[in-house]
Amino acid sequence: MSDFKIHHREGEGVNVLELKGYLDAHTAPDLENAFQQLLNEKRYRIVVNFKDLSYISSAGLGVFMAYIEDVRKNKGDIKLTNMTPKVYNVFDLLGFPILYEIYKDEKEAIGKFKDGKKQ
Amino acid sequence: MVAMAKKISKTVLSRTDHLLEVRDFVSEAARQFGFSEEDVANIVLAVDEACTNIIKHAYQYAPDKEINIAIVRNNGTFEVKIKDNGKNFNPDALKRPDLQRNLTHHRRGGLGVYLMRKLMDKVEYNFEAGHSNEVSLVKYLSKKQSLIKK
């Protein structure tokens, strides 16, 4: 039984990771692998869609912290979208909205990549 | 109606694939006690963080050790006591995580302990001579919620 799934799709030069299920200390390594693969392929414009993510713990949030700096050094970004209030609350408690761009909608985040060529 | 047992407990092995089972155990008990869905989610997350810390720090990923989770329900108090026999862990030595600093140093530590304190009404640690730790996580049922329950 797998309680966490990642679906990767790409369009217009932006890589979207759709997360589904439960992101905890058990499943966080799967997300790490997905980010590592994107970095290995020099894909730095990343949007993470949380629409179907039911749960996140700090182990999940730690993955974003581990990769954001490398991504930004390469003129990219990790933008976060479509969080449920429950998931957003965890990001908010840890102060993530100051350091990460969080959007209601995936299209908005993709649009930001298109607007700012520098990213 | 069957009376709710004051104390229930569960023991799991120190492996991250048991976290889901722990969360289900705690969420059912918290919901039954009358907490709102938001409070249930907060309690479940705090317990997950405590167990994850035990697996990582106290047992350092040894997969065959035990974690005991006991839930004590008394009047308006919901207490989760989580016990392990691993290495002592002193959370008071941890400062509030500095996200900006963590970001530039690839560090992720301290988030779990910080979250536990934010999510619960009371968090206490007890250590016993070298090889037993207990963390107690307490959440109080608000008056409004206990009236609804009645």
Short mmCIF file of C-alpha atoms in Angstrom, two decimals:
data_model
loop_
_atom_site.label_atom_id
_atom_site.label_comp_id
_atom_site.label_asym_id
_atom_site.label_seq_id
_atom_site.Cartn_x
_atom_site.Cartn_y
_atom_site.Cartn_z
CA MET A 1 0.00 0.00 0.00
CA SER A 2 1.36 3.38 -0.95
CA ASP A 3 0.06 6.33 1.00
CA PHE A 4 1.88 9.01 -0.97
CA LYS A 5 2.10 9.64 -4.70
CA ILE A 6 3.88 12.18 -6.85
CA HIS A 7 2.84 12.94 -10.38
CA HIS A 8 5.27 14.95 -12.49
CA ARG A 9 4.24 16.85 -15.58
CA GLU A 10 5.93 19.54 -17.60
CA GLY A 11 4.61 22.34 -19.73
CA GLU A 12 5.92 25.69 -20.94
CA GLY A 13 9.24 25.10 -19.24
CA VAL A 14 7.67 24.67 -15.80
CA ASN A 15 7.75 21.38 -13.90
CA VAL A 16 4.68 20.63 -11.84
CA LEU A 17 4.78 18.06 -9.03
CA GLU A 18 1.32 17.02 -7.89
CA LEU A 19 1.35 15.51 -4.42
CA LYS A 20 -1.27 13.08 -3.22
CA GLY A 21 -1.87 11.42 0.16
CA TYR A 22 0.28 11.70 3.26
CA LEU A 23 3.68 13.37 3.40
CA ASP A 24 5.47 12.35 6.60
CA ALA A 25 8.87 11.01 7.70
CA HIS A 26 8.07 7.76 5.90
CA THR A 27 7.21 9.26 2.54
CA ALA A 28 9.45 12.38 2.56
CA PRO A 29 12.34 10.46 0.89
CA ASP A 30 10.09 9.96 -2.18
CA LEU A 31 9.73 13.72 -2.52
CA GLU A 32 13.47 14.18 -1.99
CA ASN A 33 14.12 11.79 -4.85
CA ALA A 34 11.72 13.69 -7.09
CA PHE A 35 13.47 16.99 -6.36
CA GLN A 36 16.89 15.42 -6.79
CA GLN A 37 15.88 14.09 -10.17
CA LEU A 38 14.67 17.52 -11.29
CA LEU A 39 17.95 19.09 -10.16
CA ASN A 40 19.99 16.39 -11.90
CA GLU A 41 18.13 17.26 -15.08
CA LYS A 42 18.73 20.97 -14.44
CA ARG A 43 15.03 21.69 -14.15
CA TYR A 44 14.76 24.58 -11.76
CA ARG A 45 11.32 26.07 -12.42
CA ILE A 46 9.18 24.02 -10.09
CA VAL A 47 5.56 24.29 -8.98
CA VAL A 48 4.30 21.94 -6.28
CA ASN A 49 0.54 21.42 -6.33
CA PHE A 50 -0.86 20.30 -2.95
CA LYS A 51 -4.47 19.87 -4.05
CA ASP A 52 -4.68 16.18 -3.14
CA LEU A 53 -2.28 16.22 -0.21
CA SER A 54 -4.22 15.33 2.94
CA TYR A 55 -1.41 15.58 5.48
CA ILE A 56 2.04 17.02 6.00
CA SER A 57 4.46 16.88 8.95
CA SER A 58 7.71 18.77 9.48
CA ALA A 59 9.63 15.95 7.76
CA GLY A 60 7.76 16.92 4.59
CA LEU A 61 8.42 20.62 5.03
CA GLY A 62 12.10 19.86 5.59
CA VAL A 63 12.37 18.61 2.00
CA PHE A 64 11.46 22.04 0.65
CA MET A 65 14.06 23.62 2.90
CA ALA A 66 16.69 21.20 1.67
CA TYR A 67 16.27 22.08 -2.01
CA ILE A 68 15.11 25.69 -2.23
CA GLU A 69 18.56 27.21 -2.01
CA ASP A 70 20.07 25.10 -4.80
CA VAL A 71 17.05 25.82 -6.99
CA ARG A 72 17.25 29.60 -6.41
CA LYS A 73 21.02 29.65 -6.98
CA ASN A 74 20.21 28.37 -10.43
CA LYS A 75 17.73 31.19 -11.06
CA GLY A 76 14.74 28.97 -10.44
CA ASP A 77 12.17 28.70 -7.69
CA ILE A 78 9.87 26.25 -5.92
CA LYS A 79 6.38 27.78 -5.83
CA LEU A 80 3.67 26.15 -3.77
CA THR A 81 0.00 26.04 -4.74
CA ASN A 82 -3.52 24.73 -3.99
CA MET A 83 -3.00 23.95 -0.31
CA THR A 84 -5.94 22.93 1.83
CA PRO A 85 -6.32 25.10 4.97
CA LYS A 86 -5.07 22.18 7.10
CA VAL A 87 -1.83 21.84 5.13
CA TYR A 88 -1.37 25.63 4.82
CA ASN A 89 -1.66 25.94 8.61
CA VAL A 90 1.48 23.82 9.10
CA PHE A 91 3.49 25.91 6.63
CA ASP A 92 2.18 29.06 8.28
CA LEU A 93 3.08 27.94 11.82
CA LEU A 94 6.67 27.47 10.71
CA GLY A 95 6.88 30.82 8.94
CA PHE A 96 7.15 29.50 5.40
CA PRO A 97 4.98 32.19 3.76
CA ILE A 98 7.82 34.70 4.32
CA LEU A 99 10.33 32.65 2.37
CA TYR A 100 8.24 30.79 -0.17
CA GLU A 101 5.75 31.97 -2.74
CA ILE A 102 2.43 30.29 -2.01
CA TYR A 103 -0.45 30.66 -4.48
CA LYS A 104 -4.08 29.60 -4.40
CA ASP A 105 -3.93 28.33 -7.92
CA GLU A 106 -1.35 26.48 -10.01
CA LYS A 107 -1.95 28.69 -13.07
CA GLU A 108 -1.07 31.77 -11.07
CA ALA A 109 2.27 30.24 -10.04
CA ILE A 110 3.08 29.17 -13.60
CA GLY A 111 2.18 32.69 -14.73
CA LYS A 112 4.72 34.14 -12.29
CA PHE A 113 7.47 32.09 -13.92
CA LYS A 114 6.41 33.40 -17.30
CA ASP A 115 6.25 37.04 -16.08
CA GLY A 116 9.63 37.06 -14.42
CA LYS A 117 12.08 35.85 -17.02
CA LYS A 118 14.81 36.04 -14.42
CA GLN A 119 13.25 33.04 -12.76
CA MET B 1 -23.71 3.88 25.18
CA VAL B 2 -20.43 2.24 26.13
CA ALA B 3 -18.38 4.42 28.47
CA MET B 4 -15.13 5.71 27.02
CA ALA B 5 -12.09 4.04 28.59
CA LYS B 6 -10.00 6.59 30.46
CA LYS B 7 -6.73 5.10 29.35
CA ILE B 8 -5.89 3.34 26.13
CA SER B 9 -2.48 2.51 24.79
CA LYS B 10 -0.64 1.12 21.82
CA THR B 11 2.91 -0.02 21.21
CA VAL B 12 4.51 0.15 17.79
CA LEU B 13 7.96 -0.61 16.42
CA SER B 14 10.27 2.33 15.77
CA ARG B 15 9.71 2.50 12.04
CA THR B 16 8.30 5.37 10.01
CA ASP B 17 5.87 3.03 8.25
CA HIS B 18 4.00 2.81 11.59
CA LEU B 19 3.33 6.56 11.75
CA LEU B 20 0.07 6.25 9.82
CA GLU B 21 -1.20 3.64 12.30
CA VAL B 22 -0.27 5.91 15.23
CA ARG B 23 -2.06 8.86 13.63
CA ASP B 24 -5.22 6.78 13.11
CA PHE B 25 -5.13 5.60 16.74
CA VAL B 26 -4.78 9.15 18.10
CA SER B 27 -7.27 10.79 15.75
CA GLU B 28 -10.01 8.32 16.62
CA ALA B 29 -9.50 8.86 20.35
CA ALA B 30 -9.35 12.66 20.02
CA ARG B 31 -12.48 12.77 17.86
CA GLN B 32 -14.33 10.53 20.30
CA PHE B 33 -13.34 12.89 23.12
CA GLY B 34 -15.16 15.74 21.36
CA PHE B 35 -12.39 17.82 19.79
CA SER B 36 -13.03 19.87 16.65
CA GLU B 37 -11.49 18.58 13.42
CA GLU B 38 -8.88 21.35 13.67
CA ASP B 39 -7.86 20.28 17.17
CA VAL B 40 -7.83 16.61 16.11
CA ALA B 41 -5.45 17.52 13.26
CA ASN B 42 -3.20 19.49 15.63
CA ILE B 43 -3.00 16.69 18.20
CA VAL B 44 -2.29 14.08 15.51
CA LEU B 45 0.50 16.19 14.02
CA ALA B 46 2.09 16.79 17.45
CA VAL B 47 2.11 13.03 18.17
CA ASP B 48 3.56 12.29 14.72
CA GLU B 49 6.34 14.82 15.37
CA ALA B 50 7.11 13.25 18.77
CA CYS B 51 7.27 9.72 17.32
CA THR B 52 9.36 10.88 14.36
CA ASN B 53 11.84 12.48 16.77
CA ILE B 54 12.05 9.22 18.74
CA ILE B 55 12.71 7.19 15.58
CA LYS B 56 15.37 9.65 14.35
CA HIS B 57 17.06 10.84 17.53
CA ALA B 58 16.35 8.44 20.41
CA TYR B 59 16.61 5.23 18.37
CA GLN B 60 18.62 6.64 15.45
CA TYR B 61 16.57 4.64 12.95
CA ALA B 62 17.01 1.25 14.69
CA PRO B 63 13.83 -0.45 13.38
CA ASP B 64 13.23 -3.01 16.13
CA LYS B 65 12.72 -0.79 19.19
CA GLU B 66 9.42 0.04 20.84
CA ILE B 67 7.42 3.22 21.15
CA ASN B 68 4.49 3.19 23.57
CA ILE B 69 1.67 5.67 23.09
CA ALA B 70 -0.77 6.00 25.99
CA ILE B 71 -3.81 8.25 25.88
CA VAL B 72 -5.32 9.38 29.17
CA ARG B 73 -8.71 11.11 29.02
CA ASN B 74 -9.89 12.83 32.15
CA ASN B 75 -12.62 15.47 32.40
CA GLY B 76 -11.57 18.04 29.85
CA THR B 77 -7.96 16.92 29.59
CA PHE B 78 -6.58 14.79 26.78
CA GLU B 79 -3.03 13.64 27.46
CA VAL B 80 -0.82 11.60 25.16
CA LYS B 81 2.22 10.03 26.85
CA ILE B 82 4.84 8.73 24.47
CA LYS B 83 7.57 6.53 25.88
CA ASP B 84 10.80 5.14 24.43
CA ASN B 85 13.95 3.47 25.74
CA GLY B 86 16.39 5.19 23.44
CA LYS B 87 19.00 7.84 23.84
CA ASN B 88 18.08 10.81 25.99
CA PHE B 89 17.01 13.79 23.99
CA ASN B 90 17.01 17.25 25.47
CA PRO B 91 14.58 19.42 23.56
CA ASP B 92 15.26 22.39 25.82
CA ALA B 93 18.65 22.64 24.19
CA LEU B 94 16.88 23.44 20.93
CA LYS B 95 16.23 27.03 20.10
CA ARG B 96 13.31 28.16 17.99
CA PRO B 97 14.29 27.22 14.45
CA ASP B 98 15.54 30.12 12.39
CA LEU B 99 14.08 29.39 8.99
CA GLN B 100 16.27 31.85 7.10
CA ARG B 101 19.38 30.36 8.68
CA ASN B 102 18.22 26.80 8.08
CA LEU B 103 17.57 27.68 4.50
CA THR B 104 21.11 28.80 3.88
CA HIS B 105 22.69 26.00 5.88
CA HIS B 106 20.58 23.08 4.60
CA ARG B 107 19.45 22.39 8.16
CA ARG B 108 16.07 21.07 9.07
CA GLY B 109 16.32 20.33 12.79
CA GLY B 110 14.08 21.62 15.52
CA LEU B 111 10.91 22.03 13.49
CA GLY B 112 9.12 19.11 15.14
CA VAL B 113 9.71 20.24 18.72
CA TYR B 114 8.72 23.79 17.83
CA LEU B 115 5.51 22.55 16.19
CA MET B 116 4.61 20.33 19.17
CA ARG B 117 4.79 23.33 21.48
CA LYS B 118 2.71 25.44 19.11
CA LEU B 119 0.04 22.79 18.59
CA MET B 120 -0.50 21.57 22.16
CA ASP B 121 -1.46 23.33 25.40
CA LYS B 122 1.32 21.68 27.40
CA VAL B 123 4.44 19.69 26.46
CA GLU B 124 6.59 18.08 29.14
CA TYR B 125 9.59 15.76 29.02
CA ASN B 126 10.66 13.25 31.64
CA PHE B 127 13.89 11.31 31.52
CA GLU B 128 14.76 8.27 33.57
CA ALA B 129 18.36 7.40 34.38
CA GLY B 130 19.96 7.12 31.02
CA HIS B 131 17.59 5.06 28.93
CA SER B 132 13.96 5.97 29.21
CA ASN B 133 12.22 9.04 27.89
CA GLU B 134 8.64 10.16 28.13
CA VAL B 135 7.04 13.11 26.46
CA SER B 136 3.62 14.23 27.61
CA LEU B 137 1.43 16.17 25.19
CA VAL B 138 -1.68 17.77 26.67
CA LYS B 139 -4.65 19.42 25.01
CA TYR B 140 -7.65 20.78 26.90
CA LEU B 141 -11.15 20.48 25.57
CA SER B 142 -12.64 23.97 25.46
CA LYS B 143 -15.86 24.62 27.40
CA LYS B 144 -17.71 25.17 24.15
CA GLN B 145 -16.65 21.77 22.83
CA SER B 146 -17.54 19.95 26.03
CA LEU B 147 -21.03 21.50 26.00
CA ILE B 148 -21.58 20.27 22.46
CA LYS B 149 -20.44 16.84 23.55
CA LYS B 150 -23.02 16.75 26.35
#
